[in-house]
């Protein structure tokens, strides 16, 4: 299992490095466009489908699948996991858009930090309801920490992949390198930076930062979160459940807090943003939970998950998660297209039927 994780991590890292290099380019913002209204001049207005939505959906799906597989190894049934994740998604996905609107006054974006904060608060209720509805035998108290540890890993993996969408859309961007106050960091970011291209990138129309070297906050988050997720998975498989939870929580939330100082996009009012406050509260809440719910240790049995992972219902579940998230986050409300359809000139010269 250790060797499999290592190979998976190396392959994932290679793919991520390639994507980090290319996604800020202009051509990698939109996947396709759907025409929906014909204009008087014969052209069409189009709805844009984005890579932002694709990577968000991929992140949600990957995080959910890893979470599901690990929860299965703790003895939960597929139905219990489905109900638990459904309860969390029903609350967290709309909350991510609502909090982005309240804090950033943005009707077009989503906030992962806000969704995580809400998820940390509502997860015990989701666990309790899913167990209550299915008459689960393991005590609620003993299950809290393993579920939080597993979902924390799923969040890290999903967040790491989802940040690729930020690179594509040009959101959640860092400061210009020249505006970094620390001489050491400025020197470091002279060699490791992100440059966005394209007028439709958020950094371009919101801050005029097209073609400017910026602090690579998204790239750092991607590499840091994915690496931590693999380490945390290994900890869980070895039985270090609390250590995994504390490690994943501290790394994700402390970076979330610090990275806000390196970002240039609008984060709400105040020197300490609402998202930074949420990150600190997340750490405090998790430590409180670790103290209160430190019950009997439950060791994962990954063999229990293998048959379920390969089942048809599991694949349908994954497809459903991807499709719903892709449709919800992939349809751009910040951009539009004007499309013109033409016949290839060679086809116009074909002999006409008499």
Short mmCIF file of N, CA, C and O in Angstrom, two decimals, residues 47-98:
data_model
loop_
_atom_site.label_atom_id
_atom_site.label_comp_id
_atom_site.label_asym_id
_atom_site.label_seq_id
_atom_site.Cartn_x
_atom_site.Cartn_y
_atom_site.Cartn_z
N UNK A 47 -23.31 30.61 -23.95
CA UNK A 47 -22.97 30.37 -22.55
C UNK A 47 -21.64 29.63 -22.49
O UNK A 47 -21.45 28.61 -23.16
N UNK A 48 -20.72 30.12 -21.68
CA UNK A 48 -19.40 29.53 -21.59
C UNK A 48 -19.33 28.46 -20.49
O UNK A 48 -19.79 28.69 -19.37
N UNK A 49 -18.76 27.33 -20.82
CA UNK A 49 -18.51 26.27 -19.86
C UNK A 49 -17.01 26.27 -19.57
O UNK A 49 -16.19 26.20 -20.49
N UNK A 50 -16.65 26.33 -18.29
CA UNK A 50 -15.28 26.64 -17.91
C UNK A 50 -14.48 25.45 -17.37
O UNK A 50 -15.05 24.49 -16.85
N UNK A 51 -13.16 25.59 -17.49
CA UNK A 51 -12.27 24.67 -16.81
C UNK A 51 -12.37 24.83 -15.29
O UNK A 51 -12.11 23.89 -14.54
N UNK A 52 -12.75 26.01 -14.85
CA UNK A 52 -12.97 26.26 -13.43
C UNK A 52 -13.99 25.25 -12.89
O UNK A 52 -13.78 24.62 -11.84
N UNK A 53 -15.10 25.10 -13.60
CA UNK A 53 -16.11 24.14 -13.19
C UNK A 53 -15.63 22.71 -13.29
O UNK A 53 -15.94 21.87 -12.43
N UNK A 54 -14.85 22.42 -14.34
CA UNK A 54 -14.34 21.06 -14.52
C UNK A 54 -13.45 20.65 -13.36
O UNK A 54 -13.60 19.56 -12.79
N UNK A 55 -12.51 21.52 -12.99
CA UNK A 55 -11.58 21.16 -11.91
C UNK A 55 -12.25 21.19 -10.55
O UNK A 55 -11.87 20.44 -9.65
N UNK A 56 -13.24 22.07 -10.37
CA UNK A 56 -14.02 22.03 -9.14
C UNK A 56 -14.76 20.70 -9.03
O UNK A 56 -14.78 20.07 -7.96
N UNK A 57 -15.38 20.29 -10.13
CA UNK A 57 -16.11 19.01 -10.14
C UNK A 57 -15.16 17.84 -9.92
O UNK A 57 -15.46 16.90 -9.18
N UNK A 58 -13.99 17.91 -10.56
CA UNK A 58 -13.00 16.85 -10.40
C UNK A 58 -12.51 16.80 -8.95
O UNK A 58 -12.33 15.71 -8.38
N UNK A 59 -12.31 17.98 -8.35
CA UNK A 59 -11.88 18.04 -6.96
C UNK A 59 -12.93 17.48 -6.01
O UNK A 59 -12.63 16.68 -5.12
N UNK A 60 -14.19 17.92 -6.18
CA UNK A 60 -15.28 17.40 -5.36
C UNK A 60 -15.38 15.88 -5.50
O UNK A 60 -15.55 15.15 -4.51
N UNK A 61 -15.28 15.39 -6.74
CA UNK A 61 -15.44 13.97 -6.99
C UNK A 61 -14.29 13.17 -6.39
O UNK A 61 -14.51 12.15 -5.71
N UNK A 62 -13.06 13.61 -6.62
CA UNK A 62 -11.89 12.90 -6.08
C UNK A 62 -11.93 12.89 -4.55
O UNK A 62 -11.68 11.85 -3.92
N UNK A 63 -12.23 14.05 -3.96
CA UNK A 63 -12.33 14.12 -2.51
C UNK A 63 -13.41 13.22 -1.97
O UNK A 63 -13.23 12.53 -0.94
N UNK A 64 -14.55 13.19 -2.65
CA UNK A 64 -15.67 12.35 -2.22
C UNK A 64 -15.33 10.87 -2.33
O UNK A 64 -15.66 10.07 -1.44
N UNK A 65 -14.67 10.49 -3.43
CA UNK A 65 -14.32 9.08 -3.63
C UNK A 65 -13.32 8.59 -2.59
O UNK A 65 -13.47 7.49 -2.05
N UNK A 66 -12.30 9.40 -2.32
CA UNK A 66 -11.32 9.01 -1.30
C UNK A 66 -11.98 8.95 0.07
O UNK A 66 -11.75 8.01 0.85
N UNK A 67 -12.82 9.94 0.35
CA UNK A 67 -13.55 9.95 1.62
C UNK A 67 -14.42 8.71 1.76
O UNK A 67 -14.43 8.04 2.80
N UNK A 68 -15.15 8.38 0.69
CA UNK A 68 -16.04 7.22 0.71
C UNK A 68 -15.27 5.94 0.92
O UNK A 68 -15.65 5.07 1.73
N UNK A 69 -14.15 5.79 0.19
CA UNK A 69 -13.35 4.57 0.30
C UNK A 69 -12.82 4.38 1.73
O UNK A 69 -12.87 3.28 2.30
N UNK A 70 -12.33 5.46 2.32
CA UNK A 70 -11.79 5.37 3.68
C UNK A 70 -12.88 5.14 4.72
O UNK A 70 -12.69 4.39 5.68
N UNK A 71 -14.04 5.76 4.52
CA UNK A 71 -15.14 5.53 5.46
C UNK A 71 -15.65 4.10 5.37
O UNK A 71 -16.04 3.51 6.38
N UNK A 72 -15.66 3.54 4.17
CA UNK A 72 -16.02 2.13 4.02
C UNK A 72 -15.06 1.23 4.81
O UNK A 72 -15.48 0.22 5.39
N UNK A 73 -13.80 1.62 4.86
CA UNK A 73 -12.82 0.81 5.59
C UNK A 73 -13.02 0.87 7.09
O UNK A 73 -12.51 0.03 7.83
N UNK A 74 -13.79 1.86 7.57
CA UNK A 74 -14.12 1.95 8.99
C UNK A 74 -15.43 1.23 9.33
O UNK A 74 -15.90 1.29 10.45
N UNK A 75 -16.03 0.58 8.34
CA UNK A 75 -17.20 -0.23 8.60
C UNK A 75 -18.52 0.41 8.27
O UNK A 75 -19.57 -0.20 8.47
N UNK A 76 -18.51 1.62 7.78
CA UNK A 76 -19.76 2.26 7.39
C UNK A 76 -20.27 1.66 6.08
O UNK A 76 -19.47 1.22 5.25
N UNK A 77 -21.57 1.67 5.89
CA UNK A 77 -22.14 1.17 4.65
C UNK A 77 -22.18 2.30 3.62
O UNK A 77 -22.07 3.49 3.96
N UNK A 78 -22.37 1.91 2.36
CA UNK A 78 -22.45 2.90 1.29
C UNK A 78 -23.63 3.84 1.51
O UNK A 78 -23.53 5.05 1.27
N UNK A 79 -24.76 3.32 2.00
CA UNK A 79 -25.94 4.13 2.24
C UNK A 79 -25.67 5.18 3.31
O UNK A 79 -26.05 6.36 3.17
N UNK A 80 -25.00 4.78 4.39
CA UNK A 80 -24.68 5.73 5.47
C UNK A 80 -23.77 6.85 4.97
O UNK A 80 -23.96 8.02 5.30
N UNK A 81 -22.78 6.46 4.17
CA UNK A 81 -21.85 7.46 3.64
C UNK A 81 -22.57 8.39 2.67
O UNK A 81 -22.36 9.62 2.70
N UNK A 82 -23.41 7.82 1.82
CA UNK A 82 -24.16 8.63 0.86
C UNK A 82 -25.03 9.66 1.58
O UNK A 82 -25.04 10.84 1.21
N UNK A 83 -25.73 9.24 2.62
CA UNK A 83 -26.59 10.17 3.37
C UNK A 83 -25.76 11.25 4.05
O UNK A 83 -26.11 12.43 4.04
N UNK A 84 -24.63 10.85 4.62
CA UNK A 84 -23.76 11.80 5.30
C UNK A 84 -23.23 12.87 4.34
O UNK A 84 -23.30 14.08 4.62
N UNK A 85 -22.71 12.42 3.20
CA UNK A 85 -22.17 13.35 2.21
C UNK A 85 -23.28 14.21 1.62
O UNK A 85 -23.10 15.41 1.38
N UNK A 86 -24.44 13.60 1.40
CA UNK A 86 -25.57 14.35 0.85
C UNK A 86 -25.98 15.48 1.79
O UNK A 86 -26.20 16.61 1.35
N UNK A 87 -26.07 15.20 3.09
CA UNK A 87 -26.43 16.23 4.06
C UNK A 87 -25.43 17.38 4.03
O UNK A 87 -25.81 18.56 4.05
N UNK A 88 -24.15 17.03 3.98
CA UNK A 88 -23.10 18.06 3.98
C UNK A 88 -23.15 18.88 2.70
O UNK A 88 -23.07 20.11 2.73
N UNK A 89 -23.28 18.21 1.55
CA UNK A 89 -23.29 18.91 0.27
C UNK A 89 -24.49 19.85 0.14
O UNK A 89 -24.38 20.95 -0.39
N UNK A 90 -25.65 19.38 0.62
CA UNK A 90 -26.86 20.20 0.51
C UNK A 90 -26.69 21.53 1.22
O UNK A 90 -27.20 22.57 0.78
N UNK A 91 -25.92 21.52 2.29
CA UNK A 91 -25.69 22.75 3.06
C UNK A 91 -24.47 23.51 2.56
O UNK A 91 -24.51 24.73 2.39
N UNK A 92 -23.37 22.80 2.29
CA UNK A 92 -22.08 23.46 2.02
C UNK A 92 -21.99 24.09 0.63
O UNK A 92 -21.43 25.18 0.49
N UNK A 93 -22.52 23.43 -0.40
CA UNK A 93 -22.38 23.98 -1.74
C UNK A 93 -23.14 25.30 -1.89
O UNK A 93 -22.57 26.29 -2.36
N UNK A 94 -24.41 25.38 -1.48
CA UNK A 94 -25.08 26.70 -1.54
C UNK A 94 -24.41 27.72 -0.61
O UNK A 94 -24.35 28.91 -0.93
N UNK A 95 -23.91 27.26 0.55
CA UNK A 95 -23.25 28.17 1.48
C UNK A 95 -22.01 28.80 0.88
O UNK A 95 -21.68 29.95 1.16
N UNK A 96 -21.29 28.04 0.03
CA UNK A 96 -20.06 28.57 -0.57
C UNK A 96 -20.37 29.76 -1.48
O UNK A 96 -19.58 30.70 -1.58
N UNK A 97 -21.52 29.74 -2.12
CA UNK A 97 -21.91 30.85 -2.99
C UNK A 97 -22.49 32.00 -2.16
O UNK A 97 -22.19 33.17 -2.41
N UNK A 98 -23.30 31.66 -1.16
CA UNK A 98 -23.92 32.68 -0.32
C UNK A 98 -22.88 33.48 0.46
O UNK A 98 -22.94 34.72 0.51
#
